[in-house]
mmCIF file of C-alpha atoms in Angstrom:
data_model
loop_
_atom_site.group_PDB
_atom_site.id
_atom_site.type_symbol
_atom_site.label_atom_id
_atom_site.label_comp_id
_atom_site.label_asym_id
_atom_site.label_seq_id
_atom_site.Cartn_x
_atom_site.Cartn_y
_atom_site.Cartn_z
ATOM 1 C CA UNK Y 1407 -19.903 -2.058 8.624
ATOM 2 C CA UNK Y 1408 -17.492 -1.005 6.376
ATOM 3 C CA UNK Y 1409 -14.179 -1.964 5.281
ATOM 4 C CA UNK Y 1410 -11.822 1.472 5.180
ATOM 5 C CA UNK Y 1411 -8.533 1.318 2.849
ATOM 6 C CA UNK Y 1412 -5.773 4.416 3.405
ATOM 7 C CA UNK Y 1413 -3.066 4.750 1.363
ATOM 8 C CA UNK Y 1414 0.039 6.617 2.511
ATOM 9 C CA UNK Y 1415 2.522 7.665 0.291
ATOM 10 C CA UNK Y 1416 5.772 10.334 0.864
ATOM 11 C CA UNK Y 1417 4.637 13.461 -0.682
ATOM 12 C CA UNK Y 1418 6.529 14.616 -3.567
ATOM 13 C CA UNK Y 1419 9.744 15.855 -2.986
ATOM 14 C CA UNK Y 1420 10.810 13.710 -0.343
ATOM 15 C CA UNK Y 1421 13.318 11.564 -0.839
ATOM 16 C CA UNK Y 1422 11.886 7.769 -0.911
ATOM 17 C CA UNK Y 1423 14.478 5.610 -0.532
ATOM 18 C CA UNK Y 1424 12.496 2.313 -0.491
ATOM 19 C CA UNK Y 1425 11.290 3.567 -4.055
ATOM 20 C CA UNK Y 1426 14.497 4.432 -5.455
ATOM 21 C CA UNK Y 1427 16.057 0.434 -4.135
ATOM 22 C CA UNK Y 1428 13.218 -0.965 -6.062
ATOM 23 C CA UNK Y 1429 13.702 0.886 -8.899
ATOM 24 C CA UNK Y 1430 17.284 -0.091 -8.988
ATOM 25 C CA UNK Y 1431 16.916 -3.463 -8.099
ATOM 26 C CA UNK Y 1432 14.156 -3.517 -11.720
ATOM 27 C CA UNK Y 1433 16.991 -1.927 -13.811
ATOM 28 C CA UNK Y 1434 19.698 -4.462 -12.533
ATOM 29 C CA UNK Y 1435 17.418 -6.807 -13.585
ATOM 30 C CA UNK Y 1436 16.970 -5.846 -16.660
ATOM 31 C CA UNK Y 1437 14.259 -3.702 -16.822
ATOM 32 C CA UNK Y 1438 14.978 -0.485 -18.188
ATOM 33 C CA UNK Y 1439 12.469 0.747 -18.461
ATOM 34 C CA UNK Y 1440 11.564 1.666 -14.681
ATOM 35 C CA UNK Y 1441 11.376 4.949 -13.594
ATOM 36 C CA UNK Y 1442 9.974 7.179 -10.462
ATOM 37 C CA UNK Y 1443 8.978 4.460 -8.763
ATOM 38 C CA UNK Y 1444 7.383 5.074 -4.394
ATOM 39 C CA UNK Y 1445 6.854 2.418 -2.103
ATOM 40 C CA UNK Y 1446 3.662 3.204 0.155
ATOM 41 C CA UNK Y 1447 1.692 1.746 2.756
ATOM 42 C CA UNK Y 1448 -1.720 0.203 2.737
ATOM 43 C CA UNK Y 1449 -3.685 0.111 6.054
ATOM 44 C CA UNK Y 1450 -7.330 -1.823 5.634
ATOM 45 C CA UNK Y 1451 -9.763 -2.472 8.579
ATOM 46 C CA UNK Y 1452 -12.732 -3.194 8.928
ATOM 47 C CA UNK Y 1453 -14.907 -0.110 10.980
ATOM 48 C CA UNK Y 1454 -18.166 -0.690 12.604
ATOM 49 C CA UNK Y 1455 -18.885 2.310 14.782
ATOM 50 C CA UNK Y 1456 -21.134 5.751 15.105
ATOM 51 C CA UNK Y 1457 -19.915 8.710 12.353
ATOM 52 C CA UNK Y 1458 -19.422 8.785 8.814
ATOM 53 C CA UNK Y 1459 -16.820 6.448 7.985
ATOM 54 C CA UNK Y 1460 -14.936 8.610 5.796
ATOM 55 C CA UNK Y 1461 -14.737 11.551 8.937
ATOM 56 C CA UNK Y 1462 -13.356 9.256 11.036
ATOM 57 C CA UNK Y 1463 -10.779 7.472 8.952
ATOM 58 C CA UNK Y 1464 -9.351 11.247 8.170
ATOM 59 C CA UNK Y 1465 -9.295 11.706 11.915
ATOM 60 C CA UNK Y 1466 -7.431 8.202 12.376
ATOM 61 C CA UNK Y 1467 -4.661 9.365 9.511
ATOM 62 C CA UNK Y 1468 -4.362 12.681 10.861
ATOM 63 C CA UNK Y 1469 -3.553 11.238 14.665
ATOM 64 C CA UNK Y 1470 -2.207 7.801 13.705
ATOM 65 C CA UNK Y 1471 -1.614 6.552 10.307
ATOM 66 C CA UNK Y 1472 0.244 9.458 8.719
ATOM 67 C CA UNK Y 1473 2.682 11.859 9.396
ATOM 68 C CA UNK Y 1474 1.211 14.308 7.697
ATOM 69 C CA UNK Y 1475 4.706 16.243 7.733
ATOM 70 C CA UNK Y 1476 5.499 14.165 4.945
ATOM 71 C CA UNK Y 1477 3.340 11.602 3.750
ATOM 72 C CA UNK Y 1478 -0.242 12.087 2.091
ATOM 73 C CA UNK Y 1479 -2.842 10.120 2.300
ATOM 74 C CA UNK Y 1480 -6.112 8.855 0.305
ATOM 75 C CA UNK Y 1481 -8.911 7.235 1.442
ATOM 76 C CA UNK Y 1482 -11.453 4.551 0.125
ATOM 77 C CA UNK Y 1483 -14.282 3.314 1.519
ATOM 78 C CA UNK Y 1484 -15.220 -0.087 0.176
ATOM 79 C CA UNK L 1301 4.056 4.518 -20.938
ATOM 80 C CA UNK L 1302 2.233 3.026 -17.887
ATOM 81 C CA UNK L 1303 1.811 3.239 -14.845
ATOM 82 C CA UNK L 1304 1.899 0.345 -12.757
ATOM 83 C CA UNK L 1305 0.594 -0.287 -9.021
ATOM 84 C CA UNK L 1306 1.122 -3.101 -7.441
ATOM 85 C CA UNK L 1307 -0.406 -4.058 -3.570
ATOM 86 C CA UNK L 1308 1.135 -6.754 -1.857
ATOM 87 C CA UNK L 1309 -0.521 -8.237 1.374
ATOM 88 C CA UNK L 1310 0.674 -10.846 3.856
ATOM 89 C CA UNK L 1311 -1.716 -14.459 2.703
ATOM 90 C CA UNK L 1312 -4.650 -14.615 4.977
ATOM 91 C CA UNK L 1313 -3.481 -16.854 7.996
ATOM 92 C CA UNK L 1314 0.200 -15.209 8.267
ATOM 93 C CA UNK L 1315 0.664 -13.247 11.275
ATOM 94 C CA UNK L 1316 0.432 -9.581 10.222
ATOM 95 C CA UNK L 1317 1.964 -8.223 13.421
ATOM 96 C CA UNK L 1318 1.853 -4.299 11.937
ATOM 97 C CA UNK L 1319 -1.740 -5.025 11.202
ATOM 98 C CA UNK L 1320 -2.167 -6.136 14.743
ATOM 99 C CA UNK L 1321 -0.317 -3.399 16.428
ATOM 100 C CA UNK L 1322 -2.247 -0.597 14.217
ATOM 101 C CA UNK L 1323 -5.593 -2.370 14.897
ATOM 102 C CA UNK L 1324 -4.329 -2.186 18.773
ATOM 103 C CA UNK L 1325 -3.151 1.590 18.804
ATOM 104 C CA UNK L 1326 -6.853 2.507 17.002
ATOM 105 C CA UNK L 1327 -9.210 0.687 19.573
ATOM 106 C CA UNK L 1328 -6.863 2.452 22.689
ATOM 107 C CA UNK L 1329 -7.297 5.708 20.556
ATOM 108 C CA UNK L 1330 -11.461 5.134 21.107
ATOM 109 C CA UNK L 1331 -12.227 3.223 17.979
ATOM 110 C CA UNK L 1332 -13.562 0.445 19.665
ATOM 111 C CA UNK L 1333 -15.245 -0.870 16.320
ATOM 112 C CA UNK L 1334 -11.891 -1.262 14.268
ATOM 113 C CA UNK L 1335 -11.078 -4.515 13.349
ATOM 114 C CA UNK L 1336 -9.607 -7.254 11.498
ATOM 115 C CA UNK L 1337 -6.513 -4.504 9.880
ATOM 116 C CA UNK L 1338 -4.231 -5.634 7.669
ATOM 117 C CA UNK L 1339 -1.451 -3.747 6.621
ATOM 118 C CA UNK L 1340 0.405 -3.891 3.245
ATOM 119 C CA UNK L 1341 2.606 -2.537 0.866
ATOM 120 C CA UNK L 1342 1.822 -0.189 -2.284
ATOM 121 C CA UNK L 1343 4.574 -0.184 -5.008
ATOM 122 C CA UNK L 1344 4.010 2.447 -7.865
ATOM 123 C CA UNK L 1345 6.198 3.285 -10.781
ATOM 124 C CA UNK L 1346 6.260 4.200 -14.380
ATOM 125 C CA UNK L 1347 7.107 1.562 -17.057
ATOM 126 C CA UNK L 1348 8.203 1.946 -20.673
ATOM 127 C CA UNK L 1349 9.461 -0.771 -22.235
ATOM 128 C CA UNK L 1350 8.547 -3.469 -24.653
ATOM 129 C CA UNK L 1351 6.164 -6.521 -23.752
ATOM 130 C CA UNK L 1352 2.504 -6.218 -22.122
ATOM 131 C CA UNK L 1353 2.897 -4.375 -18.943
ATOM 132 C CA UNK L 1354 0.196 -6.681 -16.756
ATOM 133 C CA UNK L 1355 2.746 -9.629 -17.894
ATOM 134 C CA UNK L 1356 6.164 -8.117 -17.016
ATOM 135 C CA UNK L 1357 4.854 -6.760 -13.781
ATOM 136 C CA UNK L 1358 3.583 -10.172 -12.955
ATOM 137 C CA UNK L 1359 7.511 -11.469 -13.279
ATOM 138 C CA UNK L 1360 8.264 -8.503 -11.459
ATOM 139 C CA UNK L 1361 6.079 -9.788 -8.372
ATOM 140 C CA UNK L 1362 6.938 -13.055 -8.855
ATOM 141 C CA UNK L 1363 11.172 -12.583 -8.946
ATOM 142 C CA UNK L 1364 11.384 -9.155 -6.628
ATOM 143 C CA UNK L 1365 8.073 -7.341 -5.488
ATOM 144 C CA UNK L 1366 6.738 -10.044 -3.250
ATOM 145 C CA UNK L 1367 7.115 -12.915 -1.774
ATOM 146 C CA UNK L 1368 5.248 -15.315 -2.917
ATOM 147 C CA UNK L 1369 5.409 -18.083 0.246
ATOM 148 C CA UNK L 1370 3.742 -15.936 2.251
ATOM 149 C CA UNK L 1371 2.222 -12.910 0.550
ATOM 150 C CA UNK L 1372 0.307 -11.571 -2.563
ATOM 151 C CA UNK L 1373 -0.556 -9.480 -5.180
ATOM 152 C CA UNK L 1374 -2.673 -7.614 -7.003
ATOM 153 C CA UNK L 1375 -1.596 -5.549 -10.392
ATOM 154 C CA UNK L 1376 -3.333 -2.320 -11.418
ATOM 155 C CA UNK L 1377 -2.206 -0.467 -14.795
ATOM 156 C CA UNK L 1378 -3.324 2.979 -15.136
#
């Protein structure tokens, strides 16, 4: 069995507006120092099943998890 | 000038209803060995600014990145 972590993140370029409230809401509160920050998901699940983990999580973000129109994704397999 | 990443996660025990729903959509996509997802949020951004950077993102989590009754974090600097 093993335990399959995807990241999904907007690709560069579009606009994240989670990212930019969280960097504001740092500044107001004093820090600074905050810049370009993105907000992103993180799916984890555990996967016991025929196939190579990694092929079949790419096939799960491709038809589920991401919309690859505008978000990326990376995969780890723990 | 680092770059901070922090994952929050709903506390084991807390409903994750996204976690459930993705978990659900998977196994009616044919992934009948998916379980046990969780799903949880990634927040990246540069920092630059004086003070140790694991310590002011930990006030960070603690006053504005999470909430810590009923989720938590993890800190990554790269």
């Amino acid at each position: 069995m093993a335990r399959i972590k995807v990241h999904v993140f907007l690709k560069p370029g579009v606009l994240d507006v989670q990212g930019k409230a969280v960097e504001g809401a740092l500044q107001g509160l004093g820090w600074s120092g905050v810049s370009d920050a993105r907000v992103g998901k993180l799916i984890e699940f555990d996967f016991d099943g025929e196939g190579d983990p990694a092929a079949e999580a790419k096939t799960m973000c491709e038809q589920l998890l991401a919309n690859t129109v505008i978000e990326s994704y990376r995969i780890e397999i723990a």
